[in-house]
Amino acid sequence: MSARLRLVTDRAAVAGAPPPAADQLGEEALHEEPGPGAARCLGLYAKLAAGVTVVTARGEDGPLGMTVSAVTSLSARPPLLLACLRDGSRTFAAVRARRVFAVHLLREEQQELAGRFASPTTTAAERFAGTETRQVLGVPVLAGALAWSVCLTEDVRRYGDHHLVVGRVAAVHVGGGRPLLWHDRRFGALTEPVPDAAG
C-alpha cells in the first residue's frame, strides 16, 4: 500500500468513519492514470460491430439528420432507446430543442444513404434529396428503413464530446430484411438468412 493510500485510510479512521473499500481505492488510482491515447481508444471502438442508424429531427429551417452507429435499446417497460449524438451537430441541437426525434435502422442496401447522412460536407437539403419522407409526430421519417421509431426526449447528458440522449418510443415500425452494419470503419452485412418480420 502506498503512503498516499495509507494517509487516506488513517484520516478516515481518525474521523470515526470506516476505511474506504478496496475497490474505491482502486478507482481513485485509475482516475489518476493518464490512460491510453485517443487513437488507441478509437481503434478499440472500431472493433465494436453496430447497426447503422440515421437520426432525424425537425430544425428551424427544415429537416435535419445524421448517421449514428451508437444507438441501443435501454428499456422495454417503459420503451426507451439510447442514442449518442456528437456535440455541436445541428441535429443534436434540434433534438434538444424540439424534444422529439426519429431513429431509423438502415437496410444493407442503404449504404449510399448512410454515407450521405454521415458526410460533413453534405447540406441538410442534400441529405434528404431524393429520399421519400413523411411526418410522424412532427419529425421526418425516412421511407424504406428496416425499422424506425419516433421518440420523445426523456433525458440528455453530456459525456466528453458526445451527448447521451434517452428517448421514449412513441411510434414504431418494424419491417423485414437485413440490417446494414458498421465494423472496423467499413460497412458490412450479415451472412446468415434473416426471417422477415412485420410490425
mmCIF file with all atom_site columns, C-alpha atoms in Angstrom:
data_model
loop_
_atom_site.group_PDB
_atom_site.id
_atom_site.type_symbol
_atom_site.label_atom_id
_atom_site.label_alt_id
_atom_site.label_comp_id
_atom_site.label_asym_id
_atom_site.label_entity_id
_atom_site.label_seq_id
_atom_site.pdbx_PDB_ins_code
_atom_site.Cartn_x
_atom_site.Cartn_y
_atom_site.Cartn_z
_atom_site.occupancy
_atom_site.B_iso_or_equiv
_atom_site.pdbx_formal_charge
_atom_site.auth_seq_id
_atom_site.auth_comp_id
_atom_site.auth_asym_id
_atom_site.auth_atom_id
_atom_site.pdbx_PDB_model_num
ATOM 1   C CA . MET A 1 1   ? 0.000   0.000   0.000   1.00 0.00 ? 1   MET A CA 1
ATOM 2   C CA . SER A 1 2   ? 1.386   3.406   -0.965  1.00 0.00 ? 2   SER A CA 1
ATOM 3   C CA . ALA A 1 3   ? 1.983   6.211   1.534   1.00 0.00 ? 3   ALA A CA 1
ATOM 4   C CA . ARG A 1 4   ? -0.835  8.194   -0.044  1.00 0.00 ? 4   ARG A CA 1
ATOM 5   C CA . LEU A 1 5   ? -3.332  5.382   0.376   1.00 0.00 ? 5   LEU A CA 1
ATOM 6   C CA . ARG A 1 6   ? -2.250  4.826   3.977   1.00 0.00 ? 6   ARG A CA 1
ATOM 7   C CA . LEU A 1 7   ? -2.854  8.511   4.658   1.00 0.00 ? 7   LEU A CA 1
ATOM 8   C CA . VAL A 1 8   ? -6.393  8.344   3.252   1.00 0.00 ? 8   VAL A CA 1
ATOM 9   C CA . THR A 1 9   ? -7.179  5.311   5.403   1.00 0.00 ? 9   THR A CA 1
ATOM 10  C CA . ASP A 1 10  ? -5.686  6.879   8.534   1.00 0.00 ? 10  ASP A CA 1
ATOM 11  C CA . ARG A 1 11  ? -7.683  10.102  8.114   1.00 0.00 ? 11  ARG A CA 1
ATOM 12  C CA . ALA A 1 12  ? -10.906 8.160   7.773   1.00 0.00 ? 12  ALA A CA 1
ATOM 13  C CA . ALA A 1 13  ? -10.141 6.207   10.930  1.00 0.00 ? 13  ALA A CA 1
ATOM 14  C CA . VAL A 1 14  ? -9.447  9.412   12.874  1.00 0.00 ? 14  VAL A CA 1
ATOM 15  C CA . ALA A 1 15  ? -12.784 10.862  11.756  1.00 0.00 ? 15  ALA A CA 1
ATOM 16  C CA . GLY A 1 16  ? -14.555 7.780   13.062  1.00 0.00 ? 16  GLY A CA 1
ATOM 17  C CA . ALA A 1 17  ? -15.605 6.605   9.605   1.00 0.00 ? 17  ALA A CA 1
ATOM 18  C CA . PRO A 1 18  ? -14.825 3.129   8.251   1.00 0.00 ? 18  PRO A CA 1
ATOM 19  C CA . PRO A 1 19  ? -11.858 2.959   5.875   1.00 0.00 ? 19  PRO A CA 1
ATOM 20  C CA . PRO A 1 20  ? -12.706 3.119   2.165   1.00 0.00 ? 20  PRO A CA 1
ATOM 21  C CA . ALA A 1 21  ? -13.285 -0.188  0.414   1.00 0.00 ? 21  ALA A CA 1
ATOM 22  C CA . ALA A 1 22  ? -10.523 -1.644  -1.710  1.00 0.00 ? 22  ALA A CA 1
ATOM 23  C CA . ASP A 1 23  ? -12.471 -1.021  -4.917  1.00 0.00 ? 23  ASP A CA 1
ATOM 24  C CA . GLN A 1 24  ? -12.830 2.678   -4.022  1.00 0.00 ? 24  GLN A CA 1
ATOM 25  C CA . LEU A 1 25  ? -9.068  2.959   -3.556  1.00 0.00 ? 25  LEU A CA 1
ATOM 26  C CA . GLY A 1 26  ? -8.568  1.277   -6.912  1.00 0.00 ? 26  GLY A CA 1
ATOM 27  C CA . GLU A 1 27  ? -10.987 3.684   -8.580  1.00 0.00 ? 27  GLU A CA 1
ATOM 28  C CA . GLU A 1 28  ? -9.057  6.677   -7.224  1.00 0.00 ? 28  GLU A CA 1
ATOM 29  C CA . ALA A 1 29  ? -5.841  5.265   -8.632  1.00 0.00 ? 29  ALA A CA 1
ATOM 30  C CA . LEU A 1 30  ? -7.474  4.675   -12.041 1.00 0.00 ? 30  LEU A CA 1
ATOM 31  C CA . HIS A 1 31  ? -8.682  8.276   -12.259 1.00 0.00 ? 31  HIS A CA 1
ATOM 32  C CA . GLU A 1 32  ? -5.098  9.448   -11.724 1.00 0.00 ? 32  GLU A CA 1
ATOM 33  C CA . GLU A 1 33  ? -3.781  7.369   -14.635 1.00 0.00 ? 33  GLU A CA 1
ATOM 34  C CA . PRO A 1 34  ? -3.343  9.263   -17.929 1.00 0.00 ? 34  PRO A CA 1
ATOM 35  C CA . GLY A 1 35  ? -4.990  6.424   -19.868 1.00 0.00 ? 35  GLY A CA 1
ATOM 36  C CA . PRO A 1 36  ? -4.414  5.406   -23.493 1.00 0.00 ? 36  PRO A CA 1
ATOM 37  C CA . GLY A 1 37  ? -4.362  7.959   -26.280 1.00 0.00 ? 37  GLY A CA 1
ATOM 38  C CA . ALA A 1 38  ? -7.417  8.835   -28.357 1.00 0.00 ? 38  ALA A CA 1
ATOM 39  C CA . ALA A 1 39  ? -6.103  6.925   -31.384 1.00 0.00 ? 39  ALA A CA 1
ATOM 40  C CA . ARG A 1 40  ? -5.845  3.681   -29.421 1.00 0.00 ? 40  ARG A CA 1
ATOM 41  C CA . CYS A 1 41  ? -9.337  4.180   -27.990 1.00 0.00 ? 41  CYS A CA 1
ATOM 42  C CA . LEU A 1 42  ? -10.740 4.805   -31.454 1.00 0.00 ? 42  LEU A CA 1
ATOM 43  C CA . GLY A 1 43  ? -9.059  1.599   -32.581 1.00 0.00 ? 43  GLY A CA 1
ATOM 44  C CA . LEU A 1 44  ? -10.910 -0.243  -29.842 1.00 0.00 ? 44  LEU A CA 1
ATOM 45  C CA . TYR A 1 45  ? -14.232 1.419   -30.681 1.00 0.00 ? 45  TYR A CA 1
ATOM 46  C CA . ALA A 1 46  ? -13.799 0.460   -34.352 1.00 0.00 ? 46  ALA A CA 1
ATOM 47  C CA . LYS A 1 47  ? -13.989 -3.213  -33.366 1.00 0.00 ? 47  LYS A CA 1
ATOM 48  C CA . LEU A 1 48  ? -17.488 -2.750  -31.935 1.00 0.00 ? 48  LEU A CA 1
ATOM 49  C CA . ALA A 1 49  ? -19.963 -4.042  -34.510 1.00 0.00 ? 49  ALA A CA 1
ATOM 50  C CA . ALA A 1 50  ? -23.164 -1.992  -34.653 1.00 0.00 ? 50  ALA A CA 1
ATOM 51  C CA . GLY A 1 51  ? -26.249 -1.486  -36.734 1.00 0.00 ? 51  GLY A CA 1
ATOM 52  C CA . VAL A 1 52  ? -26.180 1.712   -38.781 1.00 0.00 ? 52  VAL A CA 1
ATOM 53  C CA . THR A 1 53  ? -28.906 4.203   -37.981 1.00 0.00 ? 53  THR A CA 1
ATOM 54  C CA . VAL A 1 54  ? -29.962 7.648   -39.128 1.00 0.00 ? 54  VAL A CA 1
ATOM 55  C CA . VAL A 1 55  ? -31.371 10.033  -36.529 1.00 0.00 ? 55  VAL A CA 1
ATOM 56  C CA . THR A 1 56  ? -33.645 12.783  -37.841 1.00 0.00 ? 56  THR A CA 1
ATOM 57  C CA . ALA A 1 57  ? -35.272 15.818  -36.249 1.00 0.00 ? 57  ALA A CA 1
ATOM 58  C CA . ARG A 1 58  ? -37.090 18.970  -37.263 1.00 0.00 ? 58  ARG A CA 1
ATOM 59  C CA . GLY A 1 59  ? -34.895 22.056  -37.341 1.00 0.00 ? 59  GLY A CA 1
ATOM 60  C CA . GLU A 1 60  ? -35.795 25.737  -37.617 1.00 0.00 ? 60  GLU A CA 1
ATOM 61  C CA . ASP A 1 61  ? -35.307 25.673  -41.401 1.00 0.00 ? 61  ASP A CA 1
ATOM 62  C CA . GLY A 1 62  ? -36.464 22.141  -42.173 1.00 0.00 ? 62  GLY A CA 1
ATOM 63  C CA . PRO A 1 63  ? -35.497 18.522  -41.604 1.00 0.00 ? 63  PRO A CA 1
ATOM 64  C CA . LEU A 1 64  ? -32.096 17.569  -40.186 1.00 0.00 ? 64  LEU A CA 1
ATOM 65  C CA . GLY A 1 65  ? -30.402 14.215  -39.855 1.00 0.00 ? 65  GLY A CA 1
ATOM 66  C CA . MET A 1 66  ? -27.147 12.395  -39.218 1.00 0.00 ? 66  MET A CA 1
ATOM 67  C CA . THR A 1 67  ? -25.778 8.861   -39.382 1.00 0.00 ? 67  THR A CA 1
ATOM 68  C CA . VAL A 1 68  ? -25.233 7.325   -35.953 1.00 0.00 ? 68  VAL A CA 1
ATOM 69  C CA . SER A 1 69  ? -23.706 3.962   -35.039 1.00 0.00 ? 69  SER A CA 1
ATOM 70  C CA . ALA A 1 70  ? -24.102 4.265   -31.259 1.00 0.00 ? 70  ALA A CA 1
ATOM 71  C CA . VAL A 1 71  ? -27.797 3.530   -30.698 1.00 0.00 ? 71  VAL A CA 1
ATOM 72  C CA . THR A 1 72  ? -29.054 0.831   -28.366 1.00 0.00 ? 72  THR A CA 1
ATOM 73  C CA . SER A 1 73  ? -32.140 -0.362  -26.556 1.00 0.00 ? 73  SER A CA 1
ATOM 74  C CA . LEU A 1 74  ? -32.330 0.768   -22.943 1.00 0.00 ? 74  LEU A CA 1
ATOM 75  C CA . SER A 1 75  ? -35.636 -0.483  -21.553 1.00 0.00 ? 75  SER A CA 1
ATOM 76  C CA . ALA A 1 76  ? -38.752 -2.351  -22.683 1.00 0.00 ? 76  ALA A CA 1
ATOM 77  C CA . ARG A 1 77  ? -41.042 -1.102  -19.901 1.00 0.00 ? 77  ARG A CA 1
ATOM 78  C CA . PRO A 1 78  ? -41.111 1.801   -20.415 1.00 0.00 ? 78  PRO A CA 1
ATOM 79  C CA . PRO A 1 79  ? -39.812 1.555   -24.006 1.00 0.00 ? 79  PRO A CA 1
ATOM 80  C CA . LEU A 1 80  ? -36.587 3.581   -24.102 1.00 0.00 ? 80  LEU A CA 1
ATOM 81  C CA . LEU A 1 81  ? -33.802 3.978   -26.666 1.00 0.00 ? 81  LEU A CA 1
ATOM 82  C CA . LEU A 1 82  ? -30.354 5.484   -26.099 1.00 0.00 ? 82  LEU A CA 1
ATOM 83  C CA . ALA A 1 83  ? -28.550 7.416   -28.841 1.00 0.00 ? 83  ALA A CA 1
ATOM 84  C CA . CYS A 1 84  ? -25.089 9.020   -28.660 1.00 0.00 ? 84  CYS A CA 1
ATOM 85  C CA . LEU A 1 85  ? -25.044 12.249  -30.671 1.00 0.00 ? 85  LEU A CA 1
ATOM 86  C CA . ARG A 1 86  ? -21.997 14.358  -31.441 1.00 0.00 ? 86  ARG A CA 1
ATOM 87  C CA . ASP A 1 87  ? -21.685 17.652  -29.610 1.00 0.00 ? 87  ASP A CA 1
ATOM 88  C CA . GLY A 1 88  ? -22.104 20.658  -31.875 1.00 0.00 ? 88  GLY A CA 1
ATOM 89  C CA . SER A 1 89  ? -24.196 18.921  -34.555 1.00 0.00 ? 89  SER A CA 1
ATOM 90  C CA . ARG A 1 90  ? -27.290 20.708  -35.847 1.00 0.00 ? 90  ARG A CA 1
ATOM 91  C CA . THR A 1 91  ? -29.279 17.506  -35.496 1.00 0.00 ? 91  THR A CA 1
ATOM 92  C CA . PHE A 1 92  ? -28.437 17.250  -31.815 1.00 0.00 ? 92  PHE A CA 1
ATOM 93  C CA . ALA A 1 93  ? -29.376 20.911  -31.290 1.00 0.00 ? 93  ALA A CA 1
ATOM 94  C CA . ALA A 1 94  ? -32.779 20.225  -32.867 1.00 0.00 ? 94  ALA A CA 1
ATOM 95  C CA . VAL A 1 95  ? -33.288 17.077  -30.772 1.00 0.00 ? 95  VAL A CA 1
ATOM 96  C CA . ARG A 1 96  ? -32.549 19.024  -27.603 1.00 0.00 ? 96  ARG A CA 1
ATOM 97  C CA . ALA A 1 97  ? -34.732 21.982  -28.590 1.00 0.00 ? 97  ALA A CA 1
ATOM 98  C CA . ARG A 1 98  ? -37.751 20.135  -30.025 1.00 0.00 ? 98  ARG A CA 1
ATOM 99  C CA . ARG A 1 99  ? -37.630 17.147  -27.626 1.00 0.00 ? 99  ARG A CA 1
ATOM 100 C CA . VAL A 1 100 ? -38.625 14.651  -30.334 1.00 0.00 ? 100 VAL A CA 1
ATOM 101 C CA . PHE A 1 101 ? -36.590 12.676  -32.877 1.00 0.00 ? 101 PHE A CA 1
ATOM 102 C CA . ALA A 1 102 ? -36.713 9.632   -35.133 1.00 0.00 ? 102 ALA A CA 1
ATOM 103 C CA . VAL A 1 103 ? -34.297 6.692   -35.274 1.00 0.00 ? 103 VAL A CA 1
ATOM 104 C CA . HIS A 1 104 ? -34.040 4.616   -38.466 1.00 0.00 ? 104 HIS A CA 1
ATOM 105 C CA . LEU A 1 105 ? -32.269 1.253   -38.649 1.00 0.00 ? 105 LEU A CA 1
ATOM 106 C CA . LEU A 1 106 ? -30.966 1.040   -42.217 1.00 0.00 ? 106 LEU A CA 1
ATOM 107 C CA . ARG A 1 107 ? -31.125 -1.917  -44.588 1.00 0.00 ? 107 ARG A CA 1
ATOM 108 C CA . GLU A 1 108 ? -27.936 -3.429  -46.015 1.00 0.00 ? 108 GLU A CA 1
ATOM 109 C CA . GLU A 1 109 ? -28.643 -1.853  -49.421 1.00 0.00 ? 109 GLU A CA 1
ATOM 110 C CA . GLN A 1 110 ? -28.796 1.676   -47.929 1.00 0.00 ? 110 GLN A CA 1
ATOM 111 C CA . GLN A 1 111 ? -25.033 2.291   -47.746 1.00 0.00 ? 111 GLN A CA 1
ATOM 112 C CA . GLU A 1 112 ? -25.303 5.334   -50.008 1.00 0.00 ? 112 GLU A CA 1
ATOM 113 C CA . LEU A 1 113 ? -27.936 6.856   -47.741 1.00 0.00 ? 113 LEU A CA 1
ATOM 114 C CA . ALA A 1 114 ? -25.775 6.205   -44.666 1.00 0.00 ? 114 ALA A CA 1
ATOM 115 C CA . GLY A 1 115 ? -22.766 7.823   -46.332 1.00 0.00 ? 115 GLY A CA 1
ATOM 116 C CA . ARG A 1 116 ? -24.796 10.848  -47.400 1.00 0.00 ? 116 ARG A CA 1
ATOM 117 C CA . PHE A 1 117 ? -26.095 11.487  -43.883 1.00 0.00 ? 117 PHE A CA 1
ATOM 118 C CA . ALA A 1 118 ? -22.585 10.987  -42.462 1.00 0.00 ? 118 ALA A CA 1
ATOM 119 C CA . SER A 1 119 ? -20.767 13.374  -44.815 1.00 0.00 ? 119 SER A CA 1
ATOM 120 C CA . PRO A 1 120 ? -19.673 16.606  -43.078 1.00 0.00 ? 120 PRO A CA 1
ATOM 121 C CA . THR A 1 121 ? -19.781 18.491  -46.393 1.00 0.00 ? 121 THR A CA 1
ATOM 122 C CA . THR A 1 122 ? -23.335 17.490  -47.354 1.00 0.00 ? 122 THR A CA 1
ATOM 123 C CA . THR A 1 123 ? -26.054 20.033  -46.558 1.00 0.00 ? 123 THR A CA 1
ATOM 124 C CA . ALA A 1 124 ? -29.291 19.084  -44.840 1.00 0.00 ? 124 ALA A CA 1
ATOM 125 C CA . ALA A 1 125 ? -31.200 19.561  -48.099 1.00 0.00 ? 125 ALA A CA 1
ATOM 126 C CA . GLU A 1 126 ? -28.748 17.312  -49.970 1.00 0.00 ? 126 GLU A CA 1
ATOM 127 C CA . ARG A 1 127 ? -29.054 14.612  -47.326 1.00 0.00 ? 127 ARG A CA 1
ATOM 128 C CA . PHE A 1 128 ? -32.819 14.382  -47.795 1.00 0.00 ? 128 PHE A CA 1
ATOM 129 C CA . ALA A 1 129 ? -32.802 14.932  -51.581 1.00 0.00 ? 129 ALA A CA 1
ATOM 130 C CA . GLY A 1 130 ? -34.415 12.056  -53.463 1.00 0.00 ? 130 GLY A CA 1
ATOM 131 C CA . THR A 1 131 ? -35.459 10.282  -50.270 1.00 0.00 ? 131 THR A CA 1
ATOM 132 C CA . GLU A 1 132 ? -39.159 9.902   -49.596 1.00 0.00 ? 132 GLU A CA 1
ATOM 133 C CA . THR A 1 133 ? -40.171 11.106  -46.131 1.00 0.00 ? 133 THR A CA 1
ATOM 134 C CA . ARG A 1 134 ? -43.330 11.554  -44.124 1.00 0.00 ? 134 ARG A CA 1
ATOM 135 C CA . GLN A 1 135 ? -44.090 13.387  -40.919 1.00 0.00 ? 135 GLN A CA 1
ATOM 136 C CA . VAL A 1 136 ? -44.720 11.371  -37.760 1.00 0.00 ? 136 VAL A CA 1
ATOM 137 C CA . LEU A 1 137 ? -45.254 13.370  -34.560 1.00 0.00 ? 137 LEU A CA 1
ATOM 138 C CA . GLY A 1 138 ? -43.698 16.368  -36.291 1.00 0.00 ? 138 GLY A CA 1
ATOM 139 C CA . VAL A 1 139 ? -40.393 14.763  -37.347 1.00 0.00 ? 139 VAL A CA 1
ATOM 140 C CA . PRO A 1 140 ? -39.295 13.448  -40.769 1.00 0.00 ? 140 PRO A CA 1
ATOM 141 C CA . VAL A 1 141 ? -39.382 9.664   -41.108 1.00 0.00 ? 141 VAL A CA 1
ATOM 142 C CA . LEU A 1 142 ? -37.410 8.102   -43.974 1.00 0.00 ? 142 LEU A CA 1
ATOM 143 C CA . ALA A 1 143 ? -39.173 5.609   -46.208 1.00 0.00 ? 143 ALA A CA 1
ATOM 144 C CA . GLY A 1 144 ? -37.600 2.212   -46.786 1.00 0.00 ? 144 GLY A CA 1
ATOM 145 C CA . ALA A 1 145 ? -35.791 1.764   -43.487 1.00 0.00 ? 145 ALA A CA 1
ATOM 146 C CA . LEU A 1 146 ? -35.592 -1.705  -41.972 1.00 0.00 ? 146 LEU A CA 1
ATOM 147 C CA . ALA A 1 147 ? -37.238 -0.299  -38.834 1.00 0.00 ? 147 ALA A CA 1
ATOM 148 C CA . TRP A 1 148 ? -37.902 3.109   -37.340 1.00 0.00 ? 148 TRP A CA 1
ATOM 149 C CA . SER A 1 149 ? -39.124 4.695   -34.149 1.00 0.00 ? 149 SER A CA 1
ATOM 150 C CA . VAL A 1 150 ? -40.138 8.196   -33.149 1.00 0.00 ? 150 VAL A CA 1
ATOM 151 C CA . CYS A 1 151 ? -39.031 9.071   -29.628 1.00 0.00 ? 151 CYS A CA 1
ATOM 152 C CA . LEU A 1 152 ? -39.854 11.783  -27.129 1.00 0.00 ? 152 LEU A CA 1
ATOM 153 C CA . THR A 1 153 ? -36.709 13.036  -25.420 1.00 0.00 ? 153 THR A CA 1
ATOM 154 C CA . GLU A 1 154 ? -36.582 11.886  -21.799 1.00 0.00 ? 154 GLU A CA 1
ATOM 155 C CA . ASP A 1 155 ? -33.064 12.914  -20.799 1.00 0.00 ? 155 ASP A CA 1
ATOM 156 C CA . VAL A 1 156 ? -29.878 14.432  -22.236 1.00 0.00 ? 156 VAL A CA 1
ATOM 157 C CA . ARG A 1 157 ? -26.459 14.163  -20.599 1.00 0.00 ? 157 ARG A CA 1
ATOM 158 C CA . ARG A 1 158 ? -23.064 15.207  -21.926 1.00 0.00 ? 158 ARG A CA 1
ATOM 159 C CA . TYR A 1 159 ? -20.090 12.870  -21.692 1.00 0.00 ? 159 TYR A CA 1
ATOM 160 C CA . GLY A 1 160 ? -16.899 14.035  -23.389 1.00 0.00 ? 160 GLY A CA 1
ATOM 161 C CA . ASP A 1 161 ? -17.544 15.051  -26.995 1.00 0.00 ? 161 ASP A CA 1
ATOM 162 C CA . HIS A 1 162 ? -20.961 13.354  -27.230 1.00 0.00 ? 162 HIS A CA 1
ATOM 163 C CA . HIS A 1 163 ? -24.362 13.572  -25.582 1.00 0.00 ? 163 HIS A CA 1
ATOM 164 C CA . LEU A 1 164 ? -26.394 10.602  -24.394 1.00 0.00 ? 164 LEU A CA 1
ATOM 165 C CA . VAL A 1 165 ? -29.992 11.117  -25.474 1.00 0.00 ? 165 VAL A CA 1
ATOM 166 C CA . VAL A 1 166 ? -32.643 8.903   -23.917 1.00 0.00 ? 166 VAL A CA 1
ATOM 167 C CA . GLY A 1 167 ? -35.861 8.734   -25.921 1.00 0.00 ? 167 GLY A CA 1
ATOM 168 C CA . ARG A 1 168 ? -39.212 7.200   -25.008 1.00 0.00 ? 168 ARG A CA 1
ATOM 169 C CA . VAL A 1 169 ? -40.564 5.290   -28.011 1.00 0.00 ? 169 VAL A CA 1
ATOM 170 C CA . ALA A 1 170 ? -43.876 6.847   -29.053 1.00 0.00 ? 170 ALA A CA 1
ATOM 171 C CA . ALA A 1 171 ? -44.283 5.272   -32.508 1.00 0.00 ? 171 ALA A CA 1
ATOM 172 C CA . VAL A 1 172 ? -42.564 2.282   -34.090 1.00 0.00 ? 172 VAL A CA 1
ATOM 173 C CA . HIS A 1 173 ? -42.490 0.260   -37.310 1.00 0.00 ? 173 HIS A CA 1
ATOM 174 C CA . VAL A 1 174 ? -40.522 -2.934  -37.971 1.00 0.00 ? 174 VAL A CA 1
ATOM 175 C CA . GLY A 1 175 ? -40.139 -4.312  -41.493 1.00 0.00 ? 175 GLY A CA 1
ATOM 176 C CA . GLY A 1 176 ? -38.338 -7.274  -42.986 1.00 0.00 ? 176 GLY A CA 1
ATOM 177 C CA . GLY A 1 177 ? -34.859 -7.503  -44.441 1.00 0.00 ? 177 GLY A CA 1
ATOM 178 C CA . ARG A 1 178 ? -31.239 -7.410  -43.389 1.00 0.00 ? 178 ARG A CA 1
ATOM 179 C CA . PRO A 1 179 ? -29.538 -4.629  -41.401 1.00 0.00 ? 179 PRO A CA 1
ATOM 180 C CA . LEU A 1 180 ? -26.616 -2.524  -42.546 1.00 0.00 ? 180 LEU A CA 1
ATOM 181 C CA . LEU A 1 181 ? -23.703 -2.998  -40.139 1.00 0.00 ? 181 LEU A CA 1
ATOM 182 C CA . TRP A 1 182 ? -20.635 -0.911  -39.266 1.00 0.00 ? 182 TRP A CA 1
ATOM 183 C CA . HIS A 1 183 ? -17.432 -2.630  -38.152 1.00 0.00 ? 183 HIS A CA 1
ATOM 184 C CA . ASP A 1 184 ? -13.751 -1.770  -38.400 1.00 0.00 ? 184 ASP A CA 1
ATOM 185 C CA . ARG A 1 185 ? -14.553 1.539   -40.145 1.00 0.00 ? 185 ARG A CA 1
ATOM 186 C CA . ARG A 1 186 ? -16.455 -0.109  -43.009 1.00 0.00 ? 186 ARG A CA 1
ATOM 187 C CA . PHE A 1 187 ? -19.959 -1.211  -43.866 1.00 0.00 ? 187 PHE A CA 1
ATOM 188 C CA . GLY A 1 188 ? -20.876 -4.870  -43.614 1.00 0.00 ? 188 GLY A CA 1
ATOM 189 C CA . ALA A 1 189 ? -23.824 -7.236  -43.659 1.00 0.00 ? 189 ALA A CA 1
ATOM 190 C CA . LEU A 1 190 ? -24.989 -10.425 -42.014 1.00 0.00 ? 190 LEU A CA 1
ATOM 191 C CA . THR A 1 191 ? -24.174 -13.656 -43.847 1.00 0.00 ? 191 THR A CA 1
ATOM 192 C CA . GLU A 1 192 ? -26.979 -15.750 -42.346 1.00 0.00 ? 192 GLU A CA 1
ATOM 193 C CA . PRO A 1 193 ? -30.539 -15.534 -43.714 1.00 0.00 ? 193 PRO A CA 1
ATOM 194 C CA . VAL A 1 194 ? -32.825 -13.234 -41.732 1.00 0.00 ? 194 VAL A CA 1
ATOM 195 C CA . PRO A 1 195 ? -36.539 -14.078 -41.463 1.00 0.00 ? 195 PRO A CA 1
ATOM 196 C CA . ASP A 1 196 ? -38.957 -11.329 -42.438 1.00 0.00 ? 196 ASP A CA 1
ATOM 197 C CA . ALA A 1 197 ? -40.829 -9.574  -39.656 1.00 0.00 ? 197 ALA A CA 1
ATOM 198 C CA . ALA A 1 198 ? -43.581 -7.037  -39.750 1.00 0.00 ? 198 ALA A CA 1
ATOM 199 C CA . GLY A 1 199 ? -44.902 -4.695  -37.111 1.00 0.00 ? 199 GLY A CA 1
#
